[in-house]
Tab-separated table of C-alpha atoms and ligand atoms in Angstrom:
chain	number	residue	atom	x	y	z
A	162	MET	CA	-95.923	-212.638	55.858
A	163	THR	CA	-91.816	-213.357	56.027
A	164	SER	CA	-91.472	-217.339	53.787
A	165	THR	CA	-88.370	-218.727	53.200
A	166	VAL	CA	-87.591	-220.362	49.280
A	167	ALA	CA	-84.775	-222.878	48.654
A	168	ALA	CA	-82.611	-221.125	46.734
A	169	VAL	CA	-82.553	-221.942	42.764
A	170	SER	CA	-79.679	-221.115	40.428
A	171	SER	CA	-78.538	-220.798	36.830
A	172	GLU	CA	-76.036	-220.933	34.556
A	173	ALA	CA	-78.051	-218.385	32.181
A	174	ASP	CA	-75.621	-215.496	30.504
A	175	LEU	CA	-77.569	-212.171	30.982
A	176	PHE	CA	-75.304	-210.597	28.586
A	177	SER	CA	-74.169	-212.498	25.781
A	178	ASP	CA	-75.490	-211.146	22.439
A	179	ALA	CA	-78.499	-212.973	22.056
A	180	ALA	CA	-79.524	-211.843	25.460
A	181	LEU	CA	-79.384	-208.634	25.233
A	182	SER	CA	-81.042	-208.458	21.801
A	183	ASN	CA	-84.064	-210.817	23.226
A	184	PRO	CA	-83.910	-211.156	26.810
A	185	TYR	CA	-88.026	-212.040	27.337
A	186	PRO	CA	-87.342	-215.202	26.879
A	187	LEU	CA	-84.693	-215.708	29.507
A	188	TRP	CA	-86.488	-213.652	31.665
A	189	GLU	CA	-89.530	-215.180	31.309
A	190	THR	CA	-87.654	-219.035	32.656
A	191	LEU	CA	-85.307	-217.083	35.436
A	192	GLN	CA	-89.426	-215.658	36.442
A	193	ASP	CA	-90.546	-219.291	36.428
A	194	LEU	CA	-87.488	-220.167	38.472
A	195	GLY	CA	-88.304	-218.254	41.366
A	196	PRO	CA	-88.326	-214.674	42.658
A	197	ALA	CA	-84.969	-214.642	43.312
A	198	VAL	CA	-81.768	-216.236	41.543
A	199	HIS	CA	-78.544	-216.490	42.036
A	200	LEU	CA	-76.549	-216.532	38.125
A	201	THR	CA	-73.270	-218.804	38.525
A	202	ARG	CA	-71.583	-217.287	36.149
A	203	HIS	CA	-71.768	-213.608	37.169
A	204	ASN	CA	-71.893	-214.745	41.375
A	205	MET	CA	-74.690	-212.606	41.696
A	206	TRP	CA	-78.890	-212.416	42.396
A	207	LEU	CA	-81.438	-211.599	39.907
A	208	LEU	CA	-85.133	-210.274	41.680
A	209	THR	CA	-87.024	-211.229	39.261
A	210	ARG	CA	-90.419	-210.402	40.173
A	211	TYR	CA	-91.938	-206.898	40.930
A	212	GLU	CA	-92.594	-207.320	44.885
A	213	GLN	CA	-88.994	-208.560	45.541
A	214	VAL	CA	-87.385	-205.272	42.891
A	215	ARG	CA	-90.130	-202.468	44.246
A	216	ALA	CA	-88.814	-204.259	48.449
A	217	ALA	CA	-85.280	-204.007	47.192
A	218	LEU	CA	-84.753	-200.747	46.706
A	219	ASP	CA	-86.656	-199.632	49.067
A	220	ASP	CA	-84.345	-200.871	51.367
A	221	ARG	CA	-81.672	-198.601	51.594
A	222	GLN	CA	-79.647	-200.260	54.638
A	223	GLY	CA	-80.368	-203.733	53.380
A	224	PHE	CA	-79.288	-202.933	49.558
A	225	SER	CA	-76.783	-200.041	49.396
A	226	SER	CA	-75.426	-198.187	46.090
A	227	ASP	CA	-72.812	-197.348	47.915
A	228	ALA	CA	-70.238	-199.828	45.861
A	229	GLY	CA	-70.931	-198.683	42.723
A	230	ILE	CA	-74.367	-199.801	40.531
A	231	GLY	CA	-72.490	-201.630	37.897
A	232	LEU	CA	-70.996	-205.336	37.644
A	233	ASN	CA	-67.334	-204.661	37.388
A	234	GLU	CA	-64.897	-203.228	39.878
A	235	HIS	CA	-63.865	-200.735	37.250
A	236	PHE	CA	-66.839	-198.889	36.214
A	237	ASN	CA	-67.114	-198.928	40.115
A	238	ARG	CA	-64.202	-197.099	40.625
A	239	SER	CA	-64.645	-194.637	38.181
A	240	TRP	CA	-68.203	-193.526	38.627
A	241	ALA	CA	-67.676	-193.896	42.641
A	242	SER	CA	-68.959	-189.815	42.477
A	243	ALA	CA	-72.006	-189.998	40.895
A	244	LEU	CA	-74.978	-189.314	42.906
A	245	ILE	CA	-76.904	-192.996	41.790
A	246	CYS	CA	-73.706	-194.582	43.688
A	247	LEU	CA	-73.931	-192.631	46.752
A	248	ASP	CA	-75.997	-193.684	50.063
A	249	PRO	CA	-77.709	-192.006	52.589
A	250	PRO	CA	-76.922	-189.547	54.279
A	251	GLU	CA	-74.117	-188.775	51.868
A	252	HIS	CA	-77.177	-189.245	49.026
A	253	GLY	CA	-79.793	-186.475	50.010
A	254	PRO	CA	-78.432	-183.013	49.874
A	255	GLN	CA	-76.898	-183.495	45.967
A	256	ARG	CA	-79.804	-185.231	45.198
A	257	THR	CA	-81.519	-182.261	46.582
A	258	LEU	CA	-79.037	-180.074	44.560
A	259	PHE	CA	-79.848	-181.611	41.516
A	260	THR	CA	-83.297	-181.976	41.208
A	261	GLU	CA	-83.866	-178.166	42.104
A	262	ARG	CA	-83.923	-177.896	38.565
A	263	LEU	CA	-85.881	-180.623	37.790
A	264	SER	CA	-88.758	-180.463	40.167
A	265	PRO	CA	-91.907	-180.286	37.424
A	266	ARG	CA	-92.476	-176.151	38.760
A	267	ALA	CA	-89.069	-175.579	37.912
A	268	LEU	CA	-89.647	-176.862	33.943
A	269	ARG	CA	-92.976	-176.066	33.554
A	270	PRO	CA	-92.420	-172.433	32.683
A	271	LEU	CA	-89.779	-174.256	29.498
A	272	ALA	CA	-92.692	-176.469	28.069
A	273	THR	CA	-93.709	-174.036	25.807
A	274	THR	CA	-89.604	-173.823	24.041
A	275	LEU	CA	-89.033	-177.198	24.670
A	276	GLU	CA	-92.240	-178.195	22.390
A	277	ALA	CA	-91.529	-175.346	19.912
A	278	ARG	CA	-87.529	-176.902	19.420
A	279	VAL	CA	-89.099	-180.732	19.178
A	280	ASP	CA	-91.795	-179.233	16.436
A	281	ALA	CA	-88.713	-177.616	14.741
A	282	MET	CA	-86.676	-180.549	14.296
A	283	VAL	CA	-89.642	-182.534	13.626
A	284	GLU	CA	-91.510	-180.252	11.004
A	285	GLN	CA	-88.077	-180.139	9.093
A	286	LEU	CA	-87.649	-184.664	9.275
A	287	VAL	CA	-91.283	-184.778	7.445
A	288	ARG	CA	-90.857	-181.662	5.018
A	289	ARG	CA	-87.494	-183.979	3.929
A	290	GLY	CA	-89.642	-186.586	3.698
A	291	GLU	CA	-88.004	-188.841	4.935
A	292	CYS	CA	-85.677	-189.880	8.085
A	293	ASP	CA	-84.054	-192.088	10.128
A	294	ALA	CA	-86.024	-191.767	13.646
A	295	VAL	CA	-82.480	-192.480	15.749
A	296	ARG	CA	-79.755	-190.823	14.249
A	297	ASP	CA	-82.099	-187.698	13.229
A	298	LEU	CA	-84.769	-187.894	15.997
A	299	ALA	CA	-83.558	-190.093	19.088
A	300	ARG	CA	-79.771	-188.120	18.718
A	301	GLY	CA	-80.831	-184.904	17.698
A	302	ALA	CA	-83.341	-184.463	20.188
A	303	PRO	CA	-80.955	-184.900	23.210
A	304	VAL	CA	-77.744	-183.430	21.520
A	305	ASP	CA	-79.668	-179.856	20.391
A	306	VAL	CA	-82.467	-179.616	22.911
A	307	ILE	CA	-81.632	-181.341	26.179
A	308	MET	CA	-77.311	-179.984	25.826
A	309	ASP	CA	-78.560	-177.086	25.468
A	310	LEU	CA	-81.039	-176.384	28.564
A	311	ILE	CA	-77.830	-178.170	30.446
A	312	GLY	CA	-76.052	-175.301	29.082
A	313	TRP	CA	-73.363	-177.558	28.283
A	314	PRO	CA	-70.282	-175.780	25.739
A	315	GLN	CA	-71.801	-175.636	21.216
A	316	ASP	CA	-67.892	-177.141	20.420
A	317	GLY	CA	-67.807	-180.976	21.275
A	318	ARG	CA	-71.525	-181.922	21.857
A	319	GLU	CA	-70.996	-184.647	19.150
A	320	MET	CA	-67.821	-186.114	20.703
A	321	LEU	CA	-69.790	-186.210	23.809
A	322	LEU	CA	-72.672	-188.008	21.936
A	323	SER	CA	-69.812	-190.787	20.714
A	324	MET	CA	-68.456	-191.421	24.372
A	325	ALA	CA	-71.513	-191.787	25.632
A	326	ALA	CA	-72.464	-194.279	22.931
A	327	GLY	CA	-72.802	-197.427	24.633
A	328	TRP	CA	-71.216	-196.470	28.074
A	329	PHE	CA	-73.442	-198.608	29.749
A	330	ASP	CA	-72.163	-201.447	28.374
A	331	SER	CA	-69.471	-200.697	30.532
A	332	ALA	CA	-71.426	-201.065	33.478
A	333	GLY	CA	-71.457	-204.907	32.485
A	334	PRO	CA	-69.931	-208.258	33.964
A	335	ASP	CA	-66.032	-208.239	33.111
A	336	ASN	CA	-66.619	-209.650	29.899
A	337	ALA	CA	-65.352	-208.520	26.406
A	338	ARG	CA	-68.021	-206.090	25.845
A	339	THR	CA	-67.556	-204.233	28.905
A	340	ARG	CA	-63.591	-204.361	28.404
A	341	ARG	CA	-63.878	-202.924	24.735
A	342	ALA	CA	-66.470	-199.838	26.671
A	343	ALA	CA	-64.179	-199.640	29.366
A	344	PRO	CA	-62.240	-196.600	28.073
A	345	ARG	CA	-65.461	-194.511	27.606
A	346	VAL	CA	-66.379	-193.441	31.211
A	347	GLU	CA	-62.745	-192.721	31.596
A	348	SER	CA	-62.700	-190.578	29.191
A	349	LEU	CA	-65.991	-188.732	29.532
A	350	ILE	CA	-65.136	-188.200	33.351
A	351	ALA	CA	-61.622	-186.510	31.725
A	352	TYR	CA	-64.429	-184.662	29.423
A	353	LEU	CA	-66.665	-183.182	32.298
A	354	HIS	CA	-63.529	-182.502	34.527
A	355	ASP	CA	-62.092	-180.355	31.153
A	356	VAL	CA	-65.591	-178.931	30.748
A	357	VAL	CA	-66.036	-177.580	34.332
A	358	ARG	CA	-62.252	-176.225	34.688
A	359	SER	CA	-63.065	-174.350	30.949
A	360	GLY	CA	-65.850	-172.316	32.507
A	361	THR	CA	-67.646	-172.363	28.987
A	362	LEU	CA	-71.400	-174.180	30.562
A	363	THR	CA	-73.668	-171.292	30.542
A	364	SER	CA	-74.443	-169.738	33.613
A	365	SER	CA	-78.443	-169.980	33.473
A	366	GLY	CA	-77.487	-173.632	32.396
A	367	PHE	CA	-78.962	-176.417	34.358
A	368	ALA	CA	-75.491	-177.876	35.180
A	369	SER	CA	-74.619	-173.846	36.522
A	370	THR	CA	-76.171	-174.938	39.908
A	371	MET	CA	-73.836	-177.981	40.746
A	372	ILE	CA	-71.130	-175.245	39.513
A	373	GLU	CA	-72.043	-172.662	41.608
A	374	ALA	CA	-72.206	-175.247	44.376
A	375	HIS	CA	-68.175	-175.898	43.867
A	376	ARG	CA	-67.430	-172.380	43.647
A	377	ARG	CA	-69.068	-171.481	47.059
A	378	GLY	CA	-66.691	-174.639	48.495
A	379	GLU	CA	-69.636	-176.352	49.057
A	380	LEU	CA	-69.099	-179.278	46.971
A	381	PRO	CA	-65.719	-180.859	45.892
A	382	LEU	CA	-64.556	-180.354	42.250
A	383	THR	CA	-65.522	-184.605	41.730
A	384	ALA	CA	-68.825	-184.206	43.072
A	385	ALA	CA	-69.771	-181.749	41.009
A	386	VAL	CA	-68.592	-184.041	37.682
A	387	GLY	CA	-70.480	-186.818	39.526
A	388	LEU	CA	-73.410	-184.963	39.625
A	389	LEU	CA	-72.785	-183.509	35.811
A	390	CYS	CA	-72.724	-186.824	34.793
A	391	GLY	CA	-75.867	-187.771	36.129
A	392	TYR	CA	-77.032	-185.028	33.683
A	393	VAL	CA	-75.135	-185.704	30.569
A	394	VAL	CA	-75.158	-189.773	30.621
A	395	ALA	CA	-78.542	-189.939	31.202
A	396	THR	CA	-79.338	-187.558	28.588
A	397	PHE	CA	-77.990	-189.462	26.493
A	398	GLU	CA	-78.377	-193.497	26.979
A	399	THR	CA	-81.435	-193.368	28.548
A	400	THR	CA	-83.515	-190.891	26.418
A	401	ILE	CA	-81.723	-192.307	23.351
A	402	ASN	CA	-82.920	-195.377	23.780
A	403	ALA	CA	-86.315	-194.469	25.494
A	404	ILE	CA	-87.219	-192.182	21.778
A	405	CYS	CA	-85.908	-195.207	19.665
A	406	SER	CA	-88.339	-197.840	21.890
A	407	GLY	CA	-90.833	-195.249	21.325
A	408	ILE	CA	-90.686	-195.030	17.813
A	409	TRP	CA	-90.136	-198.904	17.370
A	410	LEU	CA	-93.219	-199.266	19.506
A	411	PHE	CA	-95.496	-197.043	17.690
A	412	ALA	CA	-94.696	-198.461	14.154
A	413	THR	CA	-94.885	-201.968	15.600
A	414	ASN	CA	-98.602	-200.983	16.653
A	415	PRO	CA	-100.296	-198.526	14.882
A	416	GLU	CA	-103.355	-198.909	16.201
A	417	GLN	CA	-101.797	-197.418	19.600
A	418	TRP	CA	-100.540	-194.745	17.981
A	419	ALA	CA	-103.752	-193.943	16.096
A	420	LEU	CA	-105.586	-194.145	20.048
A	421	ILE	CA	-102.679	-191.466	20.846
A	422	ARG	CA	-103.485	-189.303	17.722
A	423	ALA	CA	-106.962	-189.364	18.528
A	424	GLY	CA	-106.508	-188.032	21.905
A	425	GLU	CA	-108.140	-191.366	23.683
A	426	VAL	CA	-105.208	-192.400	25.663
A	427	PRO	CA	-102.905	-189.925	27.564
A	428	VAL	CA	-99.217	-189.745	25.762
A	429	HIS	CA	-97.802	-189.746	29.689
A	430	GLY	CA	-98.947	-193.185	30.155
A	431	ALA	CA	-97.763	-194.696	26.753
A	432	VAL	CA	-94.506	-193.112	27.744
A	433	ALA	CA	-94.826	-194.988	30.931
A	434	GLU	CA	-95.871	-197.872	29.173
A	435	VAL	CA	-93.024	-197.634	26.821
A	436	LEU	CA	-90.446	-197.450	29.722
A	437	ARG	CA	-92.048	-200.739	31.240
A	438	MET	CA	-92.031	-202.471	27.259
A	439	GLU	CA	-88.400	-201.841	26.505
A	440	ALA	CA	-86.422	-200.947	29.797
A	441	PRO	CA	-83.806	-198.591	28.415
A	442	VAL	CA	-81.626	-199.586	31.392
A	443	GLN	CA	-81.433	-203.300	32.074
A	444	TYR	CA	-78.970	-203.700	34.791
A	445	PHE	CA	-78.065	-201.740	37.462
A	446	SER	CA	-77.271	-203.602	40.673
A	447	ARG	CA	-77.187	-202.881	44.262
A	448	SER	CA	-74.752	-204.592	46.866
A	449	THR	CA	-75.398	-206.462	49.916
A	450	ARG	CA	-72.578	-207.730	53.009
A	451	ALA	CA	-75.839	-209.188	54.806
A	452	ARG	CA	-75.286	-212.713	55.280
A	453	SER	CA	-78.909	-213.085	55.235
A	454	ILE	CA	-81.935	-210.896	54.148
A	455	SER	CA	-85.712	-210.378	52.968
A	456	VAL	CA	-87.220	-209.169	50.294
A	457	GLY	CA	-90.553	-208.862	50.614
A	458	TRP	CA	-92.138	-212.333	49.915
B	727	LIG	C1	-86.012	-192.403	29.631
B	727	LIG	C2	-84.700	-192.588	30.443
B	727	LIG	C3	-84.399	-192.432	31.881
B	727	LIG	C4	-84.457	-193.812	31.975
B	727	LIG	C5	-85.454	-194.957	31.845
B	727	LIG	C6	-83.850	-193.383	33.325
B	727	LIG	C7	-84.043	-194.924	34.455
B	727	LIG	C8	-83.147	-194.504	35.180
B	727	LIG	C9	-83.122	-195.580	36.613
B	727	LIG	C10	-83.688	-197.397	36.113
B	727	LIG	C11	-82.370	-195.190	37.724
B	727	LIG	C12	-82.256	-195.768	38.899
B	727	LIG	C13	-80.893	-196.768	39.150
B	727	LIG	C14	-80.973	-197.229	40.588
B	727	LIG	O1	-81.490	-196.761	41.347
B	727	LIG	O2	-80.353	-198.631	40.594
B	727	LIG	C15	-82.374	-193.565	37.346
B	727	LIG	C16	-81.377	-192.844	38.142
B	727	LIG	C17	-80.980	-191.882	37.891
B	727	LIG	N1	-81.900	-190.679	36.868
B	727	LIG	FE1	-82.395	-191.188	35.030
B	727	LIG	N2	-83.553	-192.351	33.447
B	727	LIG	C18	-83.468	-191.578	32.801
B	727	LIG	C19	-83.575	-190.258	32.294
B	727	LIG	C20	-82.580	-189.615	33.125
B	727	LIG	C21	-82.653	-188.362	32.729
B	727	LIG	C22	-83.067	-187.222	32.046
B	727	LIG	C23	-81.862	-188.026	34.053
B	727	LIG	C24	-81.368	-186.388	34.224
B	727	LIG	C25	-81.806	-185.318	33.856
B	727	LIG	C26	-81.732	-188.676	34.815
B	727	LIG	C27	-81.096	-188.974	36.299
B	727	LIG	C28	-80.594	-189.663	36.974
B	727	LIG	C29	-80.226	-189.302	38.022
B	727	LIG	C30	-79.089	-188.414	37.990
B	727	LIG	C31	-80.156	-190.364	38.371
B	727	LIG	C32	-80.512	-191.139	40.429
B	727	LIG	C33	-80.617	-190.610	41.257
B	727	LIG	C34	-80.538	-190.408	42.697
B	727	LIG	O3	-79.473	-191.782	42.609
B	727	LIG	O4	-80.722	-189.752	43.354
B	727	LIG	N3	-82.062	-189.653	34.204
B	727	LIG	N4	-82.862	-193.069	35.648
């Protein structure tokens, strides 16, 4: 069934400090306004409900990633070659290359190694008696464990962490926070180019798939760096935020932690719930050139 709803607008600033640190009251207000709200300050439309978001994400023709998924020109230009900013048909072959190493079948043999690495990290922290969950655990796991999987050289990992920290800030609308974070995009991409050129990525790591495709002449350097960016950026901001939120949610809801410990709820379900409750990334966008568009209501 298709129906039309009256356009509603709001002057809300989704990117103020207050909204970013506690977005829930604002999201509730916007959701109550309607399924699609025009945000006048940012000149963009916000889809506030699951059904419409789902329909838009499934509609590649109507809602394109090709102009970038950030909310400012600088970010979208700098990140134009990232997989996430491609539409079909270009998107498909690059995604196949990217996911070759990330399919459940490819990852299964790594499970034992990963568990052992994380167990060792946790044991060390338990022996220490106290730890900072953000610094020692949430940041430590991606830097030590995932960068090894990618095949990243030891040198420069800390530098990468500081380049990636707050990186998603650079994807917001043009405001002071976004401008402060903007140089991170360029320095990170320049650094990725340097590492690819230096030949220091290990030949067995995930990154080798795209580097070899580049060497065979099947993938331009910018596309190889764009794919590598997918690993590196995602490894840091999203994963660190997700681990932090998980620890915080379990610490503040100990009865849920007790259910996990007792094996009464599956861990993967709890992880999905952590991601649902505290989305690590809140504002990737799509563009549309259509004057009129239908989004599933
Ligand atoms: C909790 C952790 C993660 C969260 C919350 C997350 C979130 C997201 C979201 C929301 C998108 C879709 C954005 C859009 O289509 O507009 C996305 C895409 C993507 N993510 Fe993640 N991500 C996570 C972990 C990872 C990891 C570990 C990797 C790499 C190893 C990764 C690599 C990618 C790539 C390459 C894309 C683009 C896919 C495509 O366009 O085909 N992500 N992620």
